[in-house]
XYZ file of N, CA and C in Angstrom:
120
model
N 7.282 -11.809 -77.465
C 8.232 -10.861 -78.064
C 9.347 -10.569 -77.049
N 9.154 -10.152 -75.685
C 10.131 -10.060 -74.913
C 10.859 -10.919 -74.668
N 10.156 -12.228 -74.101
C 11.170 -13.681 -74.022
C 11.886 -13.572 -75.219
N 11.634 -13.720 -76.036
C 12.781 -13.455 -77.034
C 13.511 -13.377 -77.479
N 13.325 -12.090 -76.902
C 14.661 -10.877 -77.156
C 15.565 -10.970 -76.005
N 15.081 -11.491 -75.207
C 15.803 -11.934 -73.939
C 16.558 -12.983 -74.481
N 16.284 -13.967 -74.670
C 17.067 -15.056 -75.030
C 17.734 -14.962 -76.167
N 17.520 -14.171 -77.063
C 18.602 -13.913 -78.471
C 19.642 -12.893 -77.664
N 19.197 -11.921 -76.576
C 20.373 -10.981 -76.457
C 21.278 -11.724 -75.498
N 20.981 -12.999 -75.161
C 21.833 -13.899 -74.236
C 23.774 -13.711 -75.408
N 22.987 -14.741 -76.318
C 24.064 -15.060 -77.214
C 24.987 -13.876 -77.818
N 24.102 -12.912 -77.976
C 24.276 -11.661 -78.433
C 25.562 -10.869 -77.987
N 25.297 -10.746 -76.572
C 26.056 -10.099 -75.570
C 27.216 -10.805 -75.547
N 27.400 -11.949 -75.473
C 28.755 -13.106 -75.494
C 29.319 -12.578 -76.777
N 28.732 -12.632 -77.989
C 29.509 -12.350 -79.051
C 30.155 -10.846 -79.231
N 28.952 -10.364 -78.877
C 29.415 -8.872 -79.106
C 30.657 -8.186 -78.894
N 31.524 -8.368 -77.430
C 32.440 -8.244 -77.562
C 33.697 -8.654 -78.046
N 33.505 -10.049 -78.717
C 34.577 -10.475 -79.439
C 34.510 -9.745 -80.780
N 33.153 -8.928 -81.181
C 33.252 -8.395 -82.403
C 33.682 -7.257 -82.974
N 33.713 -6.509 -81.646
C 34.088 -5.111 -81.176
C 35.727 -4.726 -80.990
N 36.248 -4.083 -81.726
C 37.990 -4.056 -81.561
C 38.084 -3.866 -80.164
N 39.497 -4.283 -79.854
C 39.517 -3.869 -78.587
C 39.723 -2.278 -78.212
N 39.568 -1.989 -77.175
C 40.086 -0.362 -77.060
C 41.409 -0.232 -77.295
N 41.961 0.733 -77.286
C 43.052 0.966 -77.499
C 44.165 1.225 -76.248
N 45.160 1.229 -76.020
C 45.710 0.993 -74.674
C 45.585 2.277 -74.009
N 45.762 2.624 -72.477
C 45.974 3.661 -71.942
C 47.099 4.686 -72.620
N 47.325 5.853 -72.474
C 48.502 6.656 -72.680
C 49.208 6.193 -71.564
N 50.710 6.824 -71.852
C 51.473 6.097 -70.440
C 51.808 7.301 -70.266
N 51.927 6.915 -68.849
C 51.892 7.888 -67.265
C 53.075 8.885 -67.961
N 53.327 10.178 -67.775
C 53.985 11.080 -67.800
C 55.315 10.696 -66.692
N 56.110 11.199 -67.357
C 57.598 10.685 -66.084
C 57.488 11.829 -64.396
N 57.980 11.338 -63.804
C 57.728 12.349 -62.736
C 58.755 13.959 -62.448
N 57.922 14.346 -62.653
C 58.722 15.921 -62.643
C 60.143 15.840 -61.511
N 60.978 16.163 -62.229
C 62.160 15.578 -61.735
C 62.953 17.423 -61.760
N 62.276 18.669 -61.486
C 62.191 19.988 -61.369
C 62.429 20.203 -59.832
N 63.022 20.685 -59.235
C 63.419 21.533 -57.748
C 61.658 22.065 -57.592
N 61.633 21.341 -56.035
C 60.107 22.324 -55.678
C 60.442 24.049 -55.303
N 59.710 24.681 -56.149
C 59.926 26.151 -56.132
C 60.154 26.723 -54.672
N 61.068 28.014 -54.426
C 60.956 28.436 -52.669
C 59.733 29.017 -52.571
N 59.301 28.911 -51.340
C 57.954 29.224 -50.945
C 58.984 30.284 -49.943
């Protein structure tokens, strides 16, 4: 039973992610605060 499942989750794992959407992209980076640093 274990050999098995070992060897079916071989193929398994290869496919799996082609079956799986891809994620979706990062958000993009916020622009850089382009604000005067406050007086201290």
């Amino acid at each position: 039973c274990r050999e098995n499942y070992r060897g079916r989750s071989r193929p398994w794992t290869v496919e799996q992610p082609i079956m799986i959407p891809p994620s979706p992209p990062p958000a993009p980076a916020p622009p850089p605060s382009v604000t005067p640093p406050s007086p201290s």
